[in-house]
Coordinates of C-alpha atoms in Angstrom, one line a residue:
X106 CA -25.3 147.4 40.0
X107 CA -25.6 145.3 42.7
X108 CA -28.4 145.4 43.5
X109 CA -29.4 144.9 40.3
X110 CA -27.9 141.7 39.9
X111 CA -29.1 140.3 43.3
X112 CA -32.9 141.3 42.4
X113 CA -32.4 139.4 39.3
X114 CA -30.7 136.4 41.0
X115 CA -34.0 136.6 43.8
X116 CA -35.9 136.6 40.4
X117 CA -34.3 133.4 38.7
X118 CA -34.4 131.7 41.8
X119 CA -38.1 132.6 42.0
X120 CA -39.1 131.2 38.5
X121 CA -37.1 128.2 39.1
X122 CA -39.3 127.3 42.3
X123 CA -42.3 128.4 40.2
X124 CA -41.2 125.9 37.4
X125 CA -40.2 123.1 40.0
X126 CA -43.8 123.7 41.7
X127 CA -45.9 123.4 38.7
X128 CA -44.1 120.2 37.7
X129 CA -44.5 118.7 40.8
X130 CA -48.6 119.2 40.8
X131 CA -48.3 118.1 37.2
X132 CA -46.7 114.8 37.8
X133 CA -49.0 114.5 41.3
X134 CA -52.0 114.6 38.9
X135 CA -53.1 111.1 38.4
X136 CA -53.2 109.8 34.7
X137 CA -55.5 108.4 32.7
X138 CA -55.4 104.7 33.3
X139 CA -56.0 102.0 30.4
X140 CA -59.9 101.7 31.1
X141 CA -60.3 105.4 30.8
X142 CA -58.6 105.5 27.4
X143 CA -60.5 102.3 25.9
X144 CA -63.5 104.2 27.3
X145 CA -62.9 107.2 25.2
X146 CA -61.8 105.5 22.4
X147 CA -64.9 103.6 22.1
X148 CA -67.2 106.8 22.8
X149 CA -64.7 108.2 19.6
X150 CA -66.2 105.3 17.6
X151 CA -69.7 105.4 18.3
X152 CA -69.7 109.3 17.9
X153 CA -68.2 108.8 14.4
X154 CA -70.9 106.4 13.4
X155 CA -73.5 108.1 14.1
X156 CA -72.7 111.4 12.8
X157 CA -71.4 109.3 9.3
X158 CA -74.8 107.5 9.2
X159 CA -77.0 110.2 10.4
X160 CA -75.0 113.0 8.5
X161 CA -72.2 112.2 6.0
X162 CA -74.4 111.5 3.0
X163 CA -76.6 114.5 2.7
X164 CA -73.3 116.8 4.3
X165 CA -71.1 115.4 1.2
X166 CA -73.8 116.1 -1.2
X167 CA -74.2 119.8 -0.2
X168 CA -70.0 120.2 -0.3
X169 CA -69.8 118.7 -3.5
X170 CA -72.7 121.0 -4.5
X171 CA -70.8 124.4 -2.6
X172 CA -67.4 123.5 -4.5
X173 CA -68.9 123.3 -7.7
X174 CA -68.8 127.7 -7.4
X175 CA -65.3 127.7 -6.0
X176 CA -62.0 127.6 -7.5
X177 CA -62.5 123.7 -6.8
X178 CA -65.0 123.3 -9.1
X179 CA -62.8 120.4 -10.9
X180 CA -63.3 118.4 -7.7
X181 CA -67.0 117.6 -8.0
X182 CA -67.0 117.6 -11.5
X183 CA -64.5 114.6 -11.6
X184 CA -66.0 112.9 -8.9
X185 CA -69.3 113.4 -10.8
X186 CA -67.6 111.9 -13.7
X187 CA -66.4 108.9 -11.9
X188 CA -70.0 108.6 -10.5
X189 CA -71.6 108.3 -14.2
X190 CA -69.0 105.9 -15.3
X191 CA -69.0 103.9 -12.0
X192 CA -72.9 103.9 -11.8
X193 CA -73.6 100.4 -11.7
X194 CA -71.0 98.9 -9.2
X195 CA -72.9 99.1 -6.3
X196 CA -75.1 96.6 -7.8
X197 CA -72.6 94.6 -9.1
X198 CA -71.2 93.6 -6.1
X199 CA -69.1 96.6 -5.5
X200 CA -65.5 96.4 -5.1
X201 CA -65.2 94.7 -1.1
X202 CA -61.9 95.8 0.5
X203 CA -61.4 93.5 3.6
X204 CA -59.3 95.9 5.2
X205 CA -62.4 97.9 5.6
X206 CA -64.0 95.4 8.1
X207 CA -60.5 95.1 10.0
X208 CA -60.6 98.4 11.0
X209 CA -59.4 98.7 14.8
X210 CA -62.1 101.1 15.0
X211 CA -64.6 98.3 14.6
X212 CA -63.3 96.8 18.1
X213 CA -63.5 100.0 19.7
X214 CA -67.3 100.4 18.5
X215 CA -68.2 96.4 19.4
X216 CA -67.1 97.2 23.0
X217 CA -68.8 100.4 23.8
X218 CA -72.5 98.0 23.7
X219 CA -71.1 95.2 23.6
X220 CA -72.2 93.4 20.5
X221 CA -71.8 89.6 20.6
X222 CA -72.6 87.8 17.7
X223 CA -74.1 83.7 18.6
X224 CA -73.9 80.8 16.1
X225 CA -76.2 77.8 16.8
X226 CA -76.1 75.9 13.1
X227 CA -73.0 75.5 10.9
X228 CA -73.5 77.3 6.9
X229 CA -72.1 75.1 4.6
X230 CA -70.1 76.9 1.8
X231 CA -71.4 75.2 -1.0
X232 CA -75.1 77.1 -0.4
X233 CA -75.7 80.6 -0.7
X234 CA -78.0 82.9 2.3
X235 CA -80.1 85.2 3.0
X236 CA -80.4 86.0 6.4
X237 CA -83.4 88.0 8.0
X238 CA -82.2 90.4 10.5
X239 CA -84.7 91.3 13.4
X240 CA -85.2 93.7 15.1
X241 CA -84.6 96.4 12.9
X242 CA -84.4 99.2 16.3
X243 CA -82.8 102.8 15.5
X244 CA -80.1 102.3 13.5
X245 CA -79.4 98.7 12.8
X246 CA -76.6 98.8 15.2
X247 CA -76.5 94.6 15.8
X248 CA -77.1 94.4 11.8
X249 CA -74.2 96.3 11.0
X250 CA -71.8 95.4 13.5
X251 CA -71.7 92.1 12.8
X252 CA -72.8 91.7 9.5
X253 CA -70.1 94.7 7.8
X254 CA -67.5 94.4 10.2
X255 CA -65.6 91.4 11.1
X256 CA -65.5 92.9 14.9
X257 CA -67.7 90.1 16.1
X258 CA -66.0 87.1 14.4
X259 CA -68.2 86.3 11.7
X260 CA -66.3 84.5 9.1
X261 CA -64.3 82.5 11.5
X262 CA -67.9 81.8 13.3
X263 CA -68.9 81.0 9.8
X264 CA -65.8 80.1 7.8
X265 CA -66.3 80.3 3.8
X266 CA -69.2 82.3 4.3
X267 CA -68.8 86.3 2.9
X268 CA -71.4 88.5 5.0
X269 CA -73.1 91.6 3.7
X270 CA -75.6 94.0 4.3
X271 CA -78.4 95.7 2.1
X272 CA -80.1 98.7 3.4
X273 CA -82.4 101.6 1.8
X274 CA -80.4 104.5 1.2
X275 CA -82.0 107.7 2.0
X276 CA -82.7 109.7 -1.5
X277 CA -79.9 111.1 -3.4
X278 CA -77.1 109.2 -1.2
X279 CA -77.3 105.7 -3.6
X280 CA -74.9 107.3 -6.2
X281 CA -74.4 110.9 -5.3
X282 CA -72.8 111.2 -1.9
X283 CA -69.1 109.6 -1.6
X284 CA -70.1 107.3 1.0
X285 CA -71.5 105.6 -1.9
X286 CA -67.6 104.9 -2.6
X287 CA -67.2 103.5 0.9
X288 CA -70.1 101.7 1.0
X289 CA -70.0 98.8 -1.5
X290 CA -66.2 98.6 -0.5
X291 CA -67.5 97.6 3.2
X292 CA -70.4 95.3 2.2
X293 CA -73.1 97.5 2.5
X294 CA -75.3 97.2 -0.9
X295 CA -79.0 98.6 -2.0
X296 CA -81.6 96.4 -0.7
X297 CA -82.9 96.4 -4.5
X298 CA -84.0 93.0 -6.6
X299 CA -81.2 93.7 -8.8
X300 CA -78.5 94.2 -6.3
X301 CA -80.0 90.9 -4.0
X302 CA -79.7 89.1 -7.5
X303 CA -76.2 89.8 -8.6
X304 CA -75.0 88.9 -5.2
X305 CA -76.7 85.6 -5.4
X306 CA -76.1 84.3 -8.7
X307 CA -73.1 86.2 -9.9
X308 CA -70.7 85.7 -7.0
X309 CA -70.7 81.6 -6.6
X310 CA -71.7 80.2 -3.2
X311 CA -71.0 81.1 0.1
X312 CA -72.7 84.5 0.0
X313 CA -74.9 85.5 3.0
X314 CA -76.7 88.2 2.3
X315 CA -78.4 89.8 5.3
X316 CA -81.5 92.1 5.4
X317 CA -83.4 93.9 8.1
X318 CA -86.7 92.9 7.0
X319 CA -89.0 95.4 9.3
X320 CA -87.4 98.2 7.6
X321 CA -88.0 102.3 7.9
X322 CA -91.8 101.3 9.2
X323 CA -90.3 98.8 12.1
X324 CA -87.9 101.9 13.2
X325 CA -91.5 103.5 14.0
X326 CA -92.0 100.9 17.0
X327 CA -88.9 100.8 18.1
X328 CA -88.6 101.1 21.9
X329 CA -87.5 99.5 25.1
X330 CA -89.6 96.3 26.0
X331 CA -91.4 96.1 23.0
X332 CA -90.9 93.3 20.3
X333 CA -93.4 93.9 17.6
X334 CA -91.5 93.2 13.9
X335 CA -93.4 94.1 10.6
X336 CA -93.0 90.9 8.9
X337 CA -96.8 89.7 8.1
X338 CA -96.5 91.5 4.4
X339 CA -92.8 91.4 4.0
X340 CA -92.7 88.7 1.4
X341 CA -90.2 89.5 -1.4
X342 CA -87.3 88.1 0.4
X343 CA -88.4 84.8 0.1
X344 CA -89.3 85.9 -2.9
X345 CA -85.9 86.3 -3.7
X346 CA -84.4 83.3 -1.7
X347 CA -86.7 80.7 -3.8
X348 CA -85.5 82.4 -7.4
X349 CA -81.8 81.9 -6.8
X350 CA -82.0 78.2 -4.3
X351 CA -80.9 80.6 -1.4
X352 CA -81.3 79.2 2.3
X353 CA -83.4 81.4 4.9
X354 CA -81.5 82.0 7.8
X355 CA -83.3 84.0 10.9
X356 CA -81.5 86.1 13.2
X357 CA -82.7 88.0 16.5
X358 CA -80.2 91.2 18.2
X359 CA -81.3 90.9 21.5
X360 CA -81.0 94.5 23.0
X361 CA -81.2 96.3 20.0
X362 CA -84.7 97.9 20.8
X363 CA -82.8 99.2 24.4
X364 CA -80.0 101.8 22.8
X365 CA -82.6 104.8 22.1
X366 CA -85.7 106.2 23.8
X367 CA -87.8 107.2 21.2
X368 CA -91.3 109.5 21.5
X369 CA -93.7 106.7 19.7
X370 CA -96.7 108.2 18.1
X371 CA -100.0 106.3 18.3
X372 CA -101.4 104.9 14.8
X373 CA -103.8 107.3 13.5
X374 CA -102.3 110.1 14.6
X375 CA -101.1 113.4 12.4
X376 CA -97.7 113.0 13.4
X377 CA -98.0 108.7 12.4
X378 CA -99.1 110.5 9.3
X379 CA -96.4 112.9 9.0
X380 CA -93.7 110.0 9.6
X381 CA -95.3 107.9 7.3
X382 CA -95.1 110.3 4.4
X383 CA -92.2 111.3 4.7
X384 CA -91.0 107.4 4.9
X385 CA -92.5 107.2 0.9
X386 CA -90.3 110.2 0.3
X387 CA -87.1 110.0 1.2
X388 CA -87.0 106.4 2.0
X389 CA -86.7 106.2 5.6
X390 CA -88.9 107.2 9.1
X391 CA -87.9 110.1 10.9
X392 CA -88.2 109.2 14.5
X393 CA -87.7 111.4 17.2
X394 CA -85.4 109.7 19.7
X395 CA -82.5 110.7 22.1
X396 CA -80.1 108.9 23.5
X397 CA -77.0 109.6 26.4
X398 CA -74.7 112.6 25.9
X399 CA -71.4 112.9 24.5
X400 CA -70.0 113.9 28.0
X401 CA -72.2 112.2 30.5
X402 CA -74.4 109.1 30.5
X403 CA -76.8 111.4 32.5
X404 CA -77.6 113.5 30.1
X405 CA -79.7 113.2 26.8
X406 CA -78.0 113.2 23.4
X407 CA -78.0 111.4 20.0
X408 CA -75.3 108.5 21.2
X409 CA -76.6 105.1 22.0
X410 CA -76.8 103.7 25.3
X411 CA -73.9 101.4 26.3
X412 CA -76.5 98.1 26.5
X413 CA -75.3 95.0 25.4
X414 CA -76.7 92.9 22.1
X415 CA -76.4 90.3 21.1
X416 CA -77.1 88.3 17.8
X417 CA -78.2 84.8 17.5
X418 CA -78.2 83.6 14.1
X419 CA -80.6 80.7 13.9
X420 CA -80.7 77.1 11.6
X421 CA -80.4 77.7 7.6
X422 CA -84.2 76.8 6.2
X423 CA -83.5 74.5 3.1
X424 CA -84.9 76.3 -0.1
X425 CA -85.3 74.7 -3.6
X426 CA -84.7 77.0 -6.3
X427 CA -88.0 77.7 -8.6
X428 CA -87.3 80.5 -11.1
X429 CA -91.1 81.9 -10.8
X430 CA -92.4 80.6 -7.5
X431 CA -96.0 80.6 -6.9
X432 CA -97.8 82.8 -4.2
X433 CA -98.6 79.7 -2.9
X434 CA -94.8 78.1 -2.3
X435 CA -93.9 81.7 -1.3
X436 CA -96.3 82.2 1.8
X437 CA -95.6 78.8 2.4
X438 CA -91.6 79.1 3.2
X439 CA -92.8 82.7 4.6
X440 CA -94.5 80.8 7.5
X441 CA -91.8 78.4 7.8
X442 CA -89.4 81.2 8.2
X443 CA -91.6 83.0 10.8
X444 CA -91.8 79.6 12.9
X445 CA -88.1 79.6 12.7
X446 CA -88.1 82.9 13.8
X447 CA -90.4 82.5 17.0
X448 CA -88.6 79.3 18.0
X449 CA -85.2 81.2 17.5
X450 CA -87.0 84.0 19.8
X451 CA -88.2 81.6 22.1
X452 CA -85.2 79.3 22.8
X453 CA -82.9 82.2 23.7
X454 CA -85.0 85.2 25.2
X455 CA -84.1 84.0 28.6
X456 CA -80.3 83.9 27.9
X457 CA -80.4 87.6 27.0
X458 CA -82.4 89.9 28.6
X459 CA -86.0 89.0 28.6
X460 CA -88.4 87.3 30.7
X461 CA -90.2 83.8 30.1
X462 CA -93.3 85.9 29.7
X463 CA -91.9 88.3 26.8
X464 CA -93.5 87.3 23.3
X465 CA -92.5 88.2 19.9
X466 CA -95.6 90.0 18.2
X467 CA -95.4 89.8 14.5
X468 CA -97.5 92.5 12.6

């Protein structure tokens, strides 16, 4: 019995020095410091981005579609329901929740690049905008960032002035997919005459509306070094801006061609063909690209590089209203916009990134 109980004492004591070992190395390992948890948190922001604007549309659809033959059929077929009856709000100027744009998670995604938004000319509240937003890059990280969120400062840049954003939504996300829900709530609208229009005349002054001009077809041309917009055509924004008295307002996101590494197909090619098609399909370009990894900047993934932009938003371009402008008065105010544009480009090039020698080539 004895020896019993001193094999179990030798035991106890055993564990106990075990225990008192393990929490020793345990403390002696060294623990995350502040910069290391920022720098997760904003990897955590980014990685939700991307896999909400790459995949939560067409991922929602095909759930709502796979519940309709489960015992949660009733789910889908409300939210269907509410969808019909709802229809016409994101149109209508949606229903913005501030809060939205507040978002802490906003901060975190701003400081992975970072994304600095510039003012050089005051907005006047009693005027309503439309601003051009160039480059349109990958995935309109500079547009978004400062033109949804208020991570950058935008309306205390620009105070009285209510930013949005219009963007093509890929087929059957519009109404369908519940990011539809999230999406007028955040200031995010169709880039459609009717939705442009509402916002303009329906909502009083101080609305800026931006757009990425170059749209799916710029994404095409998106690379490192290169700053070729598609702009030449692109005319029914100023359109637009002379029907409702709207100022023009040009912006440039320095940088924004640097977060991907896209393979870039020459013009005439099968594969141009292919990505051109399938633009007039389903409404935007599919580019192959890659970016860093979710674990190491080393290694190739669908995350954007950590490069900084930044967003100069240029002088407003007086426009008189003129219900149905002439071709005439529209290429005119087209060219003066594009002048804007260059000198915008042109003053400020040197400031972020680019050389004296860099040119903007407008296609």
């Amino acid at each position: 019995m004895k020896t019993i109980i001193a094999a179990c004492s030798q035991n106890l004591s055993g564990s106990r020095a075990s225990i008192q070992t393990a929490l020793r190395t345990l403390l002696a390992v060294p623990w995350p410091s502040q910069r290391d948890v920022g720098s997760a948190l904003q990897l955590l922001a980014v990685l939700q981005w991307v896999l909400s604007f790459l995949l939560l549309g067409t991922v929602s659809l095909l759930l709502l579609i796979y519940l309709l033959f489960t015992s949660f059929w009733l789910i889908p077929v409300l939210y269907l329901a509410w969808i019909i009856f709802d229809w016409d709000t994101p149109e209508k100027g949606g229903r913005r929740l501030s809060c939205l744009r507040r978002w802490t998670v906003w901060k975190h995604f701003r400081d992975y690049f970072p994304v600095k938004l510039v003012k050089t000319h005051d907005l006047s509240p009693s005027h309503n905008y439309i601003i051009g937003s160039h480059p349109h890059g990958i995935l309109c990280v500079g547009a978004f960032c400062n033109f949804i969120t208020g991570s950058t400062g935008f309306e205390e840049l620009f105070p009285g002035i209510r930013s949005c954003l219009t963007t093509l939504a890929p087929a059957g996300q519009l109404h369908l997919a519940p990011s539809a829900v999230l999406r007028p709530a955040a200031g995010l609208f169709p880039v459609t005459r009717r939705a442009i229009g509402y916002l303009l005349s329906q909502k009083g002054t101080g609305n800026a509306v931006a757009i990425v001009i170059g749209g799916a077809a710029e994404s095409l041309s998106c690379r490192p070094g290169v700053t070729t917009l598609i702009l030449k055509n692109r005319k029914g924004f100023v359109r637009m801006a002379l029907r409702h008295g709207a100022f023009l307002v040009p912006s440039f996101s320095f940088g924004e061609n640097d977060l991907f590494r896209q393979v870039v197909f020459e013009e005439g090619s099968w594969m141009r063909s292919v990505q051109r098609r399938f633009q007039k399909m389903i409404g935007f370009a599919p580019c192959l690209f890659y970016g860093r990894g979710l674990l190491s900047c080393r290694s190739r993934g669908f995350l954007p590089y950590a490069s900084p932009i930044t967003t100069v938003v240029g002088e407003p371009l007086a426009v008189p209203k003129v219900e149905n402008p002439s071709r005439e008065l529209v290429d005119r105010y087209h060219e003066l916009y594009v002048r804007a544009l260059l000198k915008l480009f042109d003053d400020n090039k040197t400031k972020y990134g680019l050389s004296e020698s860099d040119e903007l080539h407008i296609l």
